[in-house]
Amino acid sequence: MVAIKITEAVDRLPELIKHTTETSQPIILTAEDEPQAVLLGLKAFETLIGVRKYAERQLMPLDILQHQLKQALVEAGYDTKEKIIELVQEAKTKNGGRTREPVDDSRNKNRQ
């Protein structure tokens, strides 16, 4: 990433805007060698906002999700515990026995 003093950036603003727009690379604006702000092209900014909106979206309540999942399983013919276990075992077999690593949720718990 490029870093530039704010006082220098003022004189070079059109050039810096062109650079960040063409490269999608942010430019760090500094004062007394400390980062103070970021100059960012519009596309990169819109991407960040989109990611933020996605992360902040309202999630479906767990009880509704569970109900919909159960309903979908029943509609697909998986109406008993045994059939669901068989489905999971088939999926594991097709996946070569691999399972995903458990999600480390400790980072999120520390934020609360």
PDB file of N, CA and C in Angstrom:
ATOM      1  N   MET A   1       0.834  -1.181   0.000  1.00  0.00           N
ATOM      2  CA  MET A   1       0.000   0.000   0.000  1.00  0.00           C
ATOM      3  C   MET A   1       0.877   1.242   0.000  1.00  0.00           C
ATOM      4  N   VAL A   2       0.389   2.243  -0.670  1.00  0.00           N
ATOM      5  CA  VAL A   2       1.089   3.515  -0.751  1.00  0.00           C
ATOM      6  C   VAL A   2       0.679   4.367   0.442  1.00  0.00           C
ATOM      7  N   ALA A   3       1.653   5.041   1.040  1.00  0.00           N
ATOM      8  CA  ALA A   3       1.372   5.990   2.119  1.00  0.00           C
ATOM      9  C   ALA A   3       1.947   7.339   1.711  1.00  0.00           C
ATOM     10  N   ILE A   4       1.215   8.384   2.012  1.00  0.00           N
ATOM     11  CA  ILE A   4       1.640   9.722   1.624  1.00  0.00           C
ATOM     12  C   ILE A   4       1.176  10.717   2.684  1.00  0.00           C
ATOM     13  N   LYS A   5       1.971  11.755   2.894  1.00  0.00           N
ATOM     14  CA  LYS A   5       1.599  12.794   3.856  1.00  0.00           C
ATOM     15  C   LYS A   5       0.379  13.554   3.340  1.00  0.00           C
ATOM     16  N   ILE A   6      -0.490  13.911   4.244  1.00  0.00           N
ATOM     17  CA  ILE A   6      -1.702  14.640   3.865  1.00  0.00           C
ATOM     18  C   ILE A   6      -1.348  15.932   3.146  1.00  0.00           C
ATOM     19  N   THR A   7      -0.339  16.641   3.636  1.00  0.00           N
ATOM     20  CA  THR A   7       0.038  17.914   3.008  1.00  0.00           C
ATOM     21  C   THR A   7       0.497  17.710   1.574  1.00  0.00           C
ATOM     22  N   GLU A   8       1.178  16.609   1.310  1.00  0.00           N
ATOM     23  CA  GLU A   8       1.618  16.300  -0.049  1.00  0.00           C
ATOM     24  C   GLU A   8       0.435  15.837  -0.904  1.00  0.00           C
ATOM     25  N   ALA A   9      -0.484  15.106  -0.300  1.00  0.00           N
ATOM     26  CA  ALA A   9      -1.638  14.582  -1.034  1.00  0.00           C
ATOM     27  C   ALA A   9      -2.520  15.702  -1.568  1.00  0.00           C
ATOM     28  N   VAL A  10      -2.612  16.797  -0.843  1.00  0.00           N
ATOM     29  CA  VAL A  10      -3.452  17.915  -1.277  1.00  0.00           C
ATOM     30  C   VAL A  10      -3.022  18.388  -2.662  1.00  0.00           C
ATOM     31  N   ASP A  11      -1.720  18.532  -2.869  1.00  0.00           N
ATOM     32  CA  ASP A  11      -1.202  19.009  -4.153  1.00  0.00           C
ATOM     33  C   ASP A  11      -1.300  17.950  -5.256  1.00  0.00           C
ATOM     34  N   ARG A  12      -1.370  16.680  -4.876  1.00  0.00           N
ATOM     35  CA  ARG A  12      -1.371  15.596  -5.864  1.00  0.00           C
ATOM     36  C   ARG A  12      -2.708  14.861  -5.937  1.00  0.00           C
ATOM     37  N   LEU A  13      -3.757  15.456  -5.414  1.00  0.00           N
ATOM     38  CA  LEU A  13      -5.031  14.758  -5.294  1.00  0.00           C
ATOM     39  C   LEU A  13      -5.543  14.160  -6.608  1.00  0.00           C
ATOM     40  N   PRO A  14      -5.588  14.899  -7.714  1.00  0.00           N
ATOM     41  CA  PRO A  14      -6.072  14.282  -8.961  1.00  0.00           C
ATOM     42  C   PRO A  14      -5.254  13.049  -9.364  1.00  0.00           C
ATOM     43  N   GLU A  15      -3.943  13.139  -9.226  1.00  0.00           N
ATOM     44  CA  GLU A  15      -3.064  12.008  -9.564  1.00  0.00           C
ATOM     45  C   GLU A  15      -3.326  10.815  -8.638  1.00  0.00           C
ATOM     46  N   LEU A  16      -3.503  11.085  -7.348  1.00  0.00           N
ATOM     47  CA  LEU A  16      -3.739  10.009  -6.386  1.00  0.00           C
ATOM     48  C   LEU A  16      -5.103   9.346  -6.602  1.00  0.00           C
ATOM     49  N   ILE A  17      -6.098  10.154  -6.925  1.00  0.00           N
ATOM     50  CA  ILE A  17      -7.423   9.598  -7.214  1.00  0.00           C
ATOM     51  C   ILE A  17      -7.346   8.689  -8.434  1.00  0.00           C
ATOM     52  N   LYS A  18      -6.651   9.132  -9.456  1.00  0.00           N
ATOM     53  CA  LYS A  18      -6.494   8.312 -10.658  1.00  0.00           C
ATOM     54  C   LYS A  18      -5.793   7.000 -10.313  1.00  0.00           C
ATOM     55  N   HIS A  19      -4.737   7.084  -9.509  1.00  0.00           N
ATOM     56  CA  HIS A  19      -3.977   5.892  -9.126  1.00  0.00           C
ATOM     57  C   HIS A  19      -4.862   4.893  -8.375  1.00  0.00           C
ATOM     58  N   THR A  20      -5.572   5.367  -7.367  1.00  0.00           N
ATOM     59  CA  THR A  20      -6.375   4.442  -6.556  1.00  0.00           C
ATOM     60  C   THR A  20      -7.562   3.893  -7.339  1.00  0.00           C
ATOM     61  N   THR A  21      -8.086   4.677  -8.266  1.00  0.00           N
ATOM     62  CA  THR A  21      -9.195   4.210  -9.099  1.00  0.00           C
ATOM     63  C   THR A  21      -8.728   3.140 -10.077  1.00  0.00           C
ATOM     64  N   GLU A  22      -7.580   3.359 -10.695  1.00  0.00           N
ATOM     65  CA  GLU A  22      -7.072   2.417 -11.701  1.00  0.00           C
ATOM     66  C   GLU A  22      -6.516   1.134 -11.092  1.00  0.00           C
ATOM     67  N   THR A  23      -5.927   1.239  -9.910  1.00  0.00           N
ATOM     68  CA  THR A  23      -5.276   0.069  -9.308  1.00  0.00           C
ATOM     69  C   THR A  23      -6.125  -0.628  -8.250  1.00  0.00           C
ATOM     70  N   SER A  24      -7.179   0.030  -7.806  1.00  0.00           N
ATOM     71  CA  SER A  24      -8.018  -0.467  -6.702  1.00  0.00           C
ATOM     72  C   SER A  24      -7.237  -0.595  -5.399  1.00  0.00           C
ATOM     73  N   GLN A  25      -6.089   0.050  -5.346  1.00  0.00           N
ATOM     74  CA  GLN A  25      -5.277   0.026  -4.137  1.00  0.00           C
ATOM     75  C   GLN A  25      -5.537   1.280  -3.306  1.00  0.00           C
ATOM     76  N   PRO A  26      -5.780   1.118  -2.012  1.00  0.00           N
ATOM     77  CA  PRO A  26      -5.986   2.296  -1.171  1.00  0.00           C
ATOM     78  C   PRO A  26      -4.683   3.051  -0.951  1.00  0.00           C
ATOM     79  N   ILE A  27      -4.808   4.310  -0.644  1.00  0.00           N
ATOM     80  CA  ILE A  27      -3.652   5.143  -0.318  1.00  0.00           C
ATOM     81  C   ILE A  27      -3.839   5.622   1.111  1.00  0.00           C
ATOM     82  N   ILE A  28      -2.854   5.363   1.948  1.00  0.00           N
ATOM     83  CA  ILE A  28      -2.903   5.775   3.346  1.00  0.00           C
ATOM     84  C   ILE A  28      -2.427   7.220   3.439  1.00  0.00           C
ATOM     85  N   LEU A  29      -3.221   8.052   4.066  1.00  0.00           N
ATOM     86  CA  LEU A  29      -2.851   9.451   4.272  1.00  0.00           C
ATOM     87  C   LEU A  29      -2.332   9.594   5.695  1.00  0.00           C
ATOM     88  N   THR A  30      -1.131  10.179   5.819  1.00  0.00           N
ATOM     89  CA  THR A  30      -0.484  10.259   7.128  1.00  0.00           C
ATOM     90  C   THR A  30      -0.248  11.699   7.561  1.00  0.00           C
ATOM     91  N   ALA A  31      -0.142  11.864   8.850  1.00  0.00           N
ATOM     92  CA  ALA A  31       0.272  13.130   9.451  1.00  0.00           C
ATOM     93  C   ALA A  31       1.262  12.775  10.542  1.00  0.00           C
ATOM     94  N   GLU A  32       2.421  13.383  10.479  1.00  0.00           N
ATOM     95  CA  GLU A  32       3.498  13.086  11.432  1.00  0.00           C
ATOM     96  C   GLU A  32       3.777  11.581  11.482  1.00  0.00           C
ATOM     97  N   ASP A  33       3.831  10.977  10.310  1.00  0.00           N
ATOM     98  CA  ASP A  33       4.130   9.551  10.121  1.00  0.00           C
ATOM     99  C   ASP A  33       3.105   8.604  10.750  1.00  0.00           C
ATOM    100  N   GLU A  34       1.944   9.105  11.097  1.00  0.00           N
ATOM    101  CA  GLU A  34       0.880   8.271  11.653  1.00  0.00           C
ATOM    102  C   GLU A  34      -0.285   8.201  10.663  1.00  0.00           C
ATOM    103  N   PRO A  35      -0.792   7.017  10.377  1.00  0.00           N
ATOM    104  CA  PRO A  35      -1.943   6.904   9.479  1.00  0.00           C
ATOM    105  C   PRO A  35      -3.142   7.669  10.045  1.00  0.00           C
ATOM    106  N   GLN A  36      -3.793   8.433   9.184  1.00  0.00           N
ATOM    107  CA  GLN A  36      -4.935   9.238   9.613  1.00  0.00           C
ATOM    108  C   GLN A  36      -6.204   8.924   8.830  1.00  0.00           C
ATOM    109  N   ALA A  37      -6.046   8.596   7.548  1.00  0.00           N
ATOM    110  CA  ALA A  37      -7.209   8.370   6.693  1.00  0.00           C
ATOM    111  C   ALA A  37      -6.791   7.506   5.510  1.00  0.00           C
ATOM    112  N   VAL A  38      -7.791   7.133   4.715  1.00  0.00           N
ATOM    113  CA  VAL A  38      -7.546   6.301   3.542  1.00  0.00           C
ATOM    114  C   VAL A  38      -8.240   6.929   2.342  1.00  0.00           C
ATOM    115  N   LEU A  39      -7.514   7.009   1.243  1.00  0.00           N
ATOM    116  CA  LEU A  39      -8.097   7.423  -0.032  1.00  0.00           C
ATOM    117  C   LEU A  39      -8.388   6.136  -0.796  1.00  0.00           C
ATOM    118  N   LEU A  40      -9.641   5.985  -1.194  1.00  0.00           N
ATOM    119  CA  LEU A  40     -10.083   4.727  -1.766  1.00  0.00           C
ATOM    120  C   LEU A  40     -10.937   4.997  -2.989  1.00  0.00           C
ATOM    121  N   GLY A  41     -10.719   4.221  -4.051  1.00  0.00           N
ATOM    122  CA  GLY A  41     -11.541   4.355  -5.247  1.00  0.00           C
ATOM    123  C   GLY A  41     -12.984   3.968  -4.964  1.00  0.00           C
ATOM    124  N   LEU A  42     -13.886   4.477  -5.770  1.00  0.00           N
ATOM    125  CA  LEU A  42     -15.313   4.253  -5.553  1.00  0.00           C
ATOM    126  C   LEU A  42     -15.685   2.774  -5.616  1.00  0.00           C
ATOM    127  N   LYS A  43     -15.135   2.030  -6.573  1.00  0.00           N
ATOM    128  CA  LYS A  43     -15.478   0.605  -6.682  1.00  0.00           C
ATOM    129  C   LYS A  43     -15.051  -0.161  -5.431  1.00  0.00           C
ATOM    130  N   ALA A  44     -13.844   0.119  -4.941  1.00  0.00           N
ATOM    131  CA  ALA A  44     -13.368  -0.552  -3.729  1.00  0.00           C
ATOM    132  C   ALA A  44     -14.235  -0.171  -2.532  1.00  0.00           C
ATOM    133  N   PHE A  45     -14.621   1.093  -2.460  1.00  0.00           N
ATOM    134  CA  PHE A  45     -15.486   1.557  -1.378  1.00  0.00           C
ATOM    135  C   PHE A  45     -16.840   0.847  -1.433  1.00  0.00           C
ATOM    136  N   GLU A  46     -17.427   0.769  -2.621  1.00  0.00           N
ATOM    137  CA  GLU A  46     -18.722   0.102  -2.768  1.00  0.00           C
ATOM    138  C   GLU A  46     -18.628  -1.374  -2.399  1.00  0.00           C
ATOM    139  N   THR A  47     -17.495  -1.993  -2.718  1.00  0.00           N
ATOM    140  CA  THR A  47     -17.288  -3.385  -2.331  1.00  0.00           C
ATOM    141  C   THR A  47     -17.266  -3.514  -0.814  1.00  0.00           C
ATOM    142  N   LEU A  48     -16.539  -2.617  -0.149  1.00  0.00           N
ATOM    143  CA  LEU A  48     -16.486  -2.646   1.313  1.00  0.00           C
ATOM    144  C   LEU A  48     -17.863  -2.440   1.923  1.00  0.00           C
ATOM    145  N   ILE A  49     -18.612  -1.511   1.394  1.00  0.00           N
ATOM    146  CA  ILE A  49     -19.955  -1.254   1.909  1.00  0.00           C
ATOM    147  C   ILE A  49     -20.839  -2.481   1.700  1.00  0.00           C
ATOM    148  N   GLY A  50     -20.706  -3.121   0.547  1.00  0.00           N
ATOM    149  CA  GLY A  50     -21.480  -4.336   0.282  1.00  0.00           C
ATOM    150  C   GLY A  50     -21.141  -5.443   1.258  1.00  0.00           C
ATOM    151  N   VAL A  51     -19.867  -5.613   1.557  1.00  0.00           N
ATOM    152  CA  VAL A  51     -19.437  -6.622   2.522  1.00  0.00           C
ATOM    153  C   VAL A  51     -20.003  -6.285   3.894  1.00  0.00           C
ATOM    154  N   ARG A  52     -19.965  -5.023   4.248  1.00  0.00           N
ATOM    155  CA  ARG A  52     -20.483  -4.593   5.548  1.00  0.00           C
ATOM    156  C   ARG A  52     -21.989  -4.857   5.636  1.00  0.00           C
ATOM    157  N   LYS A  53     -22.710  -4.491   4.591  1.00  0.00           N
ATOM    158  CA  LYS A  53     -24.162  -4.724   4.595  1.00  0.00           C
ATOM    159  C   LYS A  53     -24.458  -6.217   4.719  1.00  0.00           C
ATOM    160  N   TYR A  54     -23.667  -7.037   4.023  1.00  0.00           N
ATOM    161  CA  TYR A  54     -23.866  -8.481   4.100  1.00  0.00           C
ATOM    162  C   TYR A  54     -23.624  -8.977   5.526  1.00  0.00           C
ATOM    163  N   ALA A  55     -22.555  -8.495   6.146  1.00  0.00           N
ATOM    164  CA  ALA A  55     -22.222  -8.927   7.502  1.00  0.00           C
ATOM    165  C   ALA A  55     -23.262  -8.460   8.515  1.00  0.00           C
ATOM    166  N   GLU A  56     -23.910  -7.337   8.231  1.00  0.00           N
ATOM    167  CA  GLU A  56     -24.884  -6.774   9.168  1.00  0.00           C
ATOM    168  C   GLU A  56     -26.318  -7.207   8.870  1.00  0.00           C
ATOM    169  N   ARG A  57     -26.497  -8.053   7.855  1.00  0.00           N
ATOM    170  CA  ARG A  57     -27.854  -8.443   7.484  1.00  0.00           C
ATOM    171  C   ARG A  57     -28.526  -9.167   8.647  1.00  0.00           C
ATOM    172  N   GLN A  58     -29.822  -9.060   8.681  1.00  0.00           N
ATOM    173  CA  GLN A  58     -30.579  -9.727   9.726  1.00  0.00           C
ATOM    174  C   GLN A  58     -30.689 -11.205   9.391  1.00  0.00           C
ATOM    175  N   LEU A  59     -30.309 -12.028  10.342  1.00  0.00           N
ATOM    176  CA  LEU A  59     -30.353 -13.464  10.136  1.00  0.00           C
ATOM    177  C   LEU A  59     -31.719 -14.016  10.526  1.00  0.00           C
ATOM    178  N   MET A  60     -32.051 -15.139   9.948  1.00  0.00           N
ATOM    179  CA  MET A  60     -33.308 -15.798  10.262  1.00  0.00           C
ATOM    180  C   MET A  60     -33.235 -16.338  11.695  1.00  0.00           C
ATOM    181  N   PRO A  61     -34.270 -16.139  12.482  1.00  0.00           N
ATOM    182  CA  PRO A  61     -34.273 -16.702  13.838  1.00  0.00           C
ATOM    183  C   PRO A  61     -34.110 -18.221  13.789  1.00  0.00           C
ATOM    184  N   LEU A  62     -33.399 -18.757  14.765  1.00  0.00           N
ATOM    185  CA  LEU A  62     -33.066 -20.179  14.785  1.00  0.00           C
ATOM    186  C   LEU A  62     -34.301 -21.071  14.755  1.00  0.00           C
ATOM    187  N   ASP A  63     -35.335 -20.716  15.494  1.00  0.00           N
ATOM    188  CA  ASP A  63     -36.519 -21.577  15.526  1.00  0.00           C
ATOM    189  C   ASP A  63     -37.190 -21.665  14.153  1.00  0.00           C
ATOM    190  N   ILE A  64     -37.193 -20.567  13.415  1.00  0.00           N
ATOM    191  CA  ILE A  64     -37.772 -20.580  12.064  1.00  0.00           C
ATOM    192  C   ILE A  64     -36.901 -21.410  11.124  1.00  0.00           C
ATOM    193  N   LEU A  65     -35.577 -21.236  11.234  1.00  0.00           N
ATOM    194  CA  LEU A  65     -34.653 -22.020  10.413  1.00  0.00           C
ATOM    195  C   LEU A  65     -34.827 -23.515  10.678  1.00  0.00           C
ATOM    196  N   GLN A  66     -34.911 -23.886  11.950  1.00  0.00           N
ATOM    197  CA  GLN A  66     -35.093 -25.298  12.297  1.00  0.00           C
ATOM    198  C   GLN A  66     -36.402 -25.836  11.722  1.00  0.00           C
ATOM    199  N   HIS A  67     -37.458 -25.064  11.836  1.00  0.00           N
ATOM    200  CA  HIS A  67     -38.761 -25.492  11.317  1.00  0.00           C
ATOM    201  C   HIS A  67     -38.699 -25.691   9.799  1.00  0.00           C
ATOM    202  N   GLN A  68     -38.091 -24.729   9.093  1.00  0.00           N
ATOM    203  CA  GLN A  68     -38.010 -24.829   7.635  1.00  0.00           C
ATOM    204  C   GLN A  68     -37.142 -26.006   7.202  1.00  0.00           C
ATOM    205  N   LEU A  69     -36.050 -26.242   7.930  1.00  0.00           N
ATOM    206  CA  LEU A  69     -35.187 -27.380   7.609  1.00  0.00           C
ATOM    207  C   LEU A  69     -35.938 -28.693   7.818  1.00  0.00           C
ATOM    208  N   LYS A  70     -36.622 -28.800   8.950  1.00  0.00           N
ATOM    209  CA  LYS A  70     -37.389 -30.019   9.228  1.00  0.00           C
ATOM    210  C   LYS A  70     -38.458 -30.238   8.158  1.00  0.00           C
ATOM    211  N   GLN A  71     -39.144 -29.173   7.782  1.00  0.00           N
ATOM    212  CA  GLN A  71     -40.189 -29.267   6.758  1.00  0.00           C
ATOM    213  C   GLN A  71     -39.600 -29.711   5.418  1.00  0.00           C
ATOM    214  N   ALA A  72     -38.452 -29.148   5.051  1.00  0.00           N
ATOM    215  CA  ALA A  72     -37.811 -29.515   3.783  1.00  0.00           C
ATOM    216  C   ALA A  72     -37.370 -30.977   3.801  1.00  0.00           C
ATOM    217  N   LEU A  73     -36.844 -31.437   4.934  1.00  0.00           N
ATOM    218  CA  LEU A  73     -36.433 -32.839   5.040  1.00  0.00           C
ATOM    219  C   LEU A  73     -37.632 -33.779   4.895  1.00  0.00           C
ATOM    220  N   VAL A  74     -38.723 -33.443   5.570  1.00  0.00           N
ATOM    221  CA  VAL A  74     -39.934 -34.273   5.484  1.00  0.00           C
ATOM    222  C   VAL A  74     -40.447 -34.309   4.050  1.00  0.00           C
ATOM    223  N   GLU A  75     -40.491 -33.143   3.405  1.00  0.00           N
ATOM    224  CA  GLU A  75     -40.975 -33.077   2.020  1.00  0.00           C
ATOM    225  C   GLU A  75     -40.092 -33.880   1.072  1.00  0.00           C
ATOM    226  N   ALA A  76     -38.800 -34.001   1.416  1.00  0.00           N
ATOM    227  CA  ALA A  76     -37.873 -34.760   0.575  1.00  0.00           C
ATOM    228  C   ALA A  76     -37.868 -36.246   0.930  1.00  0.00           C
ATOM    229  N   GLY A  77     -38.715 -36.635   1.883  1.00  0.00           N
ATOM    230  CA  GLY A  77     -38.807 -38.047   2.229  1.00  0.00           C
ATOM    231  C   GLY A  77     -37.973 -38.459   3.425  1.00  0.00           C
ATOM    232  N   TYR A  78     -37.324 -37.529   4.077  1.00  0.00           N
ATOM    233  CA  TYR A  78     -36.511 -37.832   5.254  1.00  0.00           C
ATOM    234  C   TYR A  78     -37.333 -37.487   6.498  1.00  0.00           C
ATOM    235  N   ASP A  79     -38.292 -38.384   6.799  1.00  0.00           N
ATOM    236  CA  ASP A  79     -39.249 -38.090   7.856  1.00  0.00           C
ATOM    237  C   ASP A  79     -38.975 -38.833   9.159  1.00  0.00           C
ATOM    238  N   THR A  80     -37.865 -39.560   9.210  1.00  0.00           N
ATOM    239  CA  THR A  80     -37.493 -40.234  10.460  1.00  0.00           C
ATOM    240  C   THR A  80     -36.033 -39.937  10.771  1.00  0.00           C
ATOM    241  N   LYS A  81     -35.698 -40.123  12.034  1.00  0.00           N
ATOM    242  CA  LYS A  81     -34.316 -39.901  12.467  1.00  0.00           C
ATOM    243  C   LYS A  81     -33.368 -40.840  11.714  1.00  0.00           C
ATOM    244  N   GLU A  82     -33.799 -42.067  11.511  1.00  0.00           N
ATOM    245  CA  GLU A  82     -32.960 -43.056  10.830  1.00  0.00           C
ATOM    246  C   GLU A  82     -32.660 -42.635   9.392  1.00  0.00           C
ATOM    247  N   LYS A  83     -33.676 -42.115   8.698  1.00  0.00           N
ATOM    248  CA  LYS A  83     -33.476 -41.670   7.314  1.00  0.00           C
ATOM    249  C   LYS A  83     -32.524 -40.469   7.253  1.00  0.00           C
ATOM    250  N   ILE A  84     -32.623 -39.596   8.231  1.00  0.00           N
ATOM    251  CA  ILE A  84     -31.733 -38.427   8.262  1.00  0.00           C
ATOM    252  C   ILE A  84     -30.302 -38.871   8.530  1.00  0.00           C
ATOM    253  N   ILE A  85     -30.120 -39.822   9.452  1.00  0.00           N
ATOM    254  CA  ILE A  85     -28.777 -40.352   9.734  1.00  0.00           C
ATOM    255  C   ILE A  85     -28.203 -41.003   8.480  1.00  0.00           C
ATOM    256  N   GLU A  86     -29.027 -41.749   7.766  1.00  0.00           N
ATOM    257  CA  GLU A  86     -28.588 -42.380   6.518  1.00  0.00           C
ATOM    258  C   GLU A  86     -28.171 -41.321   5.493  1.00  0.00           C
ATOM    259  N   LEU A  87     -28.940 -40.247   5.403  1.00  0.00           N
ATOM    260  CA  LEU A  87     -28.613 -39.148   4.488  1.00  0.00           C
ATOM    261  C   LEU A  87     -27.250 -38.543   4.825  1.00  0.00           C
ATOM    262  N   VAL A  88     -27.020 -38.303   6.108  1.00  0.00           N
ATOM    263  CA  VAL A  88     -25.743 -37.722   6.539  1.00  0.00           C
ATOM    264  C   VAL A  88     -24.597 -38.679   6.231  1.00  0.00           C
ATOM    265  N   GLN A  89     -24.795 -39.960   6.484  1.00  0.00           N
ATOM    266  CA  GLN A  89     -23.747 -40.945   6.197  1.00  0.00           C
ATOM    267  C   GLN A  89     -23.439 -41.008   4.703  1.00  0.00           C
ATOM    268  N   GLU A  90     -24.475 -40.931   3.870  1.00  0.00           N
ATOM    269  CA  GLU A  90     -24.261 -40.911   2.417  1.00  0.00           C
ATOM    270  C   GLU A  90     -23.465 -39.673   2.007  1.00  0.00           C
ATOM    271  N   ALA A  91     -23.806 -38.545   2.591  1.00  0.00           N
ATOM    272  CA  ALA A  91     -23.095 -37.309   2.263  1.00  0.00           C
ATOM    273  C   ALA A  91     -21.630 -37.408   2.669  1.00  0.00           C
ATOM    274  N   LYS A  92     -21.366 -37.991   3.832  1.00  0.00           N
ATOM    275  CA  LYS A  92     -19.980 -38.163   4.277  1.00  0.00           C
ATOM    276  C   LYS A  92     -19.224 -39.096   3.342  1.00  0.00           C
ATOM    277  N   THR A  93     -19.877 -40.158   2.898  1.00  0.00           N
ATOM    278  CA  THR A  93     -19.243 -41.105   1.978  1.00  0.00           C
ATOM    279  C   THR A  93     -18.892 -40.415   0.663  1.00  0.00           C
ATOM    280  N   LYS A  94     -19.828 -39.627   0.138  1.00  0.00           N
ATOM    281  CA  LYS A  94     -19.577 -38.897  -1.106  1.00  0.00           C
ATOM    282  C   LYS A  94     -18.473 -37.868  -0.935  1.00  0.00           C
ATOM    283  N   ASN A  95     -18.303 -37.376   0.276  1.00  0.00           N
ATOM    284  CA  ASN A  95     -17.291 -36.365   0.562  1.00  0.00           C
ATOM    285  C   ASN A  95     -15.964 -37.022   0.945  1.00  0.00           C
ATOM    286  N   GLY A  96     -15.866 -38.321   0.803  1.00  0.00           N
ATOM    287  CA  GLY A  96     -14.625 -39.022   1.120  1.00  0.00           C
ATOM    288  C   GLY A  96     -14.333 -39.067   2.605  1.00  0.00           C
ATOM    289  N   GLY A  97     -15.364 -38.934   3.415  1.00  0.00           N
ATOM    290  CA  GLY A  97     -15.167 -38.977   4.860  1.00  0.00           C
ATOM    291  C   GLY A  97     -14.633 -37.686   5.443  1.00  0.00           C
ATOM    292  N   ARG A  98     -14.410 -36.705   4.588  1.00  0.00           N
ATOM    293  CA  ARG A  98     -13.878 -35.429   5.083  1.00  0.00           C
ATOM    294  C   ARG A  98     -14.986 -34.637   5.755  1.00  0.00           C
ATOM    295  N   THR A  99     -14.607 -33.941   6.789  1.00  0.00           N
ATOM    296  CA  THR A  99     -15.538 -33.018   7.433  1.00  0.00           C
ATOM    297  C   THR A  99     -14.865 -31.669   7.529  1.00  0.00           C
ATOM    298  N   ARG A 100     -15.671 -30.649   7.631  1.00  0.00           N
ATOM    299  CA  ARG A 100     -15.110 -29.303   7.792  1.00  0.00           C
ATOM    300  C   ARG A 100     -14.578 -29.148   9.203  1.00  0.00           C
ATOM    301  N   GLU A 101     -13.569 -28.294   9.332  1.00  0.00           N
ATOM    302  CA  GLU A 101     -13.061 -27.980  10.656  1.00  0.00           C
ATOM    303  C   GLU A 101     -14.125 -27.201  11.406  1.00  0.00           C
ATOM    304  N   PRO A 102     -14.240 -27.414  12.712  1.00  0.00           N
ATOM    305  CA  PRO A 102     -15.218 -26.630  13.465  1.00  0.00           C
ATOM    306  C   PRO A 102     -14.861 -25.149  13.432  1.00  0.00           C
ATOM    307  N   VAL A 103     -15.875 -24.319  13.445  1.00  0.00           N
ATOM    308  CA  VAL A 103     -15.670 -22.876  13.415  1.00  0.00           C
ATOM    309  C   VAL A 103     -15.217 -22.423  14.784  1.00  0.00           C
ATOM    310  N   ASP A 104     -14.143 -21.636  14.834  1.00  0.00           N
ATOM    311  CA  ASP A 104     -13.667 -21.067  16.091  1.00  0.00           C
ATOM    312  C   ASP A 104     -14.497 -19.831  16.386  1.00  0.00           C
ATOM    313  N   ASP A 105     -15.440 -19.964  17.282  1.00  0.00           N
ATOM    314  CA  ASP A 105     -16.357 -18.876  17.595  1.00  0.00           C
ATOM    315  C   ASP A 105     -15.850 -18.013  18.744  1.00  0.00           C
ATOM    316  N   SER A 106     -14.666 -18.317  19.268  1.00  0.00           N
ATOM    317  CA  SER A 106     -14.170 -17.577  20.430  1.00  0.00           C
ATOM    318  C   SER A 106     -13.931 -16.111  20.121  1.00  0.00           C
ATOM    319  N   ARG A 107     -13.561 -15.786  18.872  1.00  0.00           N
ATOM    320  CA  ARG A 107     -13.340 -14.380  18.517  1.00  0.00           C
ATOM    321  C   ARG A 107     -14.633 -13.596  18.631  1.00  0.00           C
ATOM    322  N   ASN A 108     -15.743 -14.163  18.194  1.00  0.00           N
ATOM    323  CA  ASN A 108     -17.022 -13.472  18.273  1.00  0.00           C
ATOM    324  C   ASN A 108     -17.500 -13.325  19.707  1.00  0.00           C
ATOM    325  N   LYS A 109     -17.231 -14.314  20.554  1.00  0.00           N
ATOM    326  CA  LYS A 109     -17.656 -14.243  21.951  1.00  0.00           C
ATOM    327  C   LYS A 109     -16.937 -13.122  22.685  1.00  0.00           C
ATOM    328  N   ASN A 110     -15.671 -12.879  22.322  1.00  0.00           N
ATOM    329  CA  ASN A 110     -14.909 -11.820  22.977  1.00  0.00           C
ATOM    330  C   ASN A 110     -15.433 -10.441  22.642  1.00  0.00           C
ATOM    331  N   ARG A 111     -16.128 -10.294  21.528  1.00  0.00           N
ATOM    332  CA  ARG A 111     -16.640  -8.993  21.099  1.00  0.00           C
ATOM    333  C   ARG A 111     -17.912  -8.604  21.834  1.00  0.00           C
ATOM    334  N   GLN A 112     -18.572  -9.568  22.428  1.00  0.00           N
ATOM    335  CA  GLN A 112     -19.867  -9.282  23.064  1.00  0.00           C
ATOM    336  C   GLN A 112     -19.704  -8.647  24.412  1.00  0.00           C
TER     337      GLN A 112
END
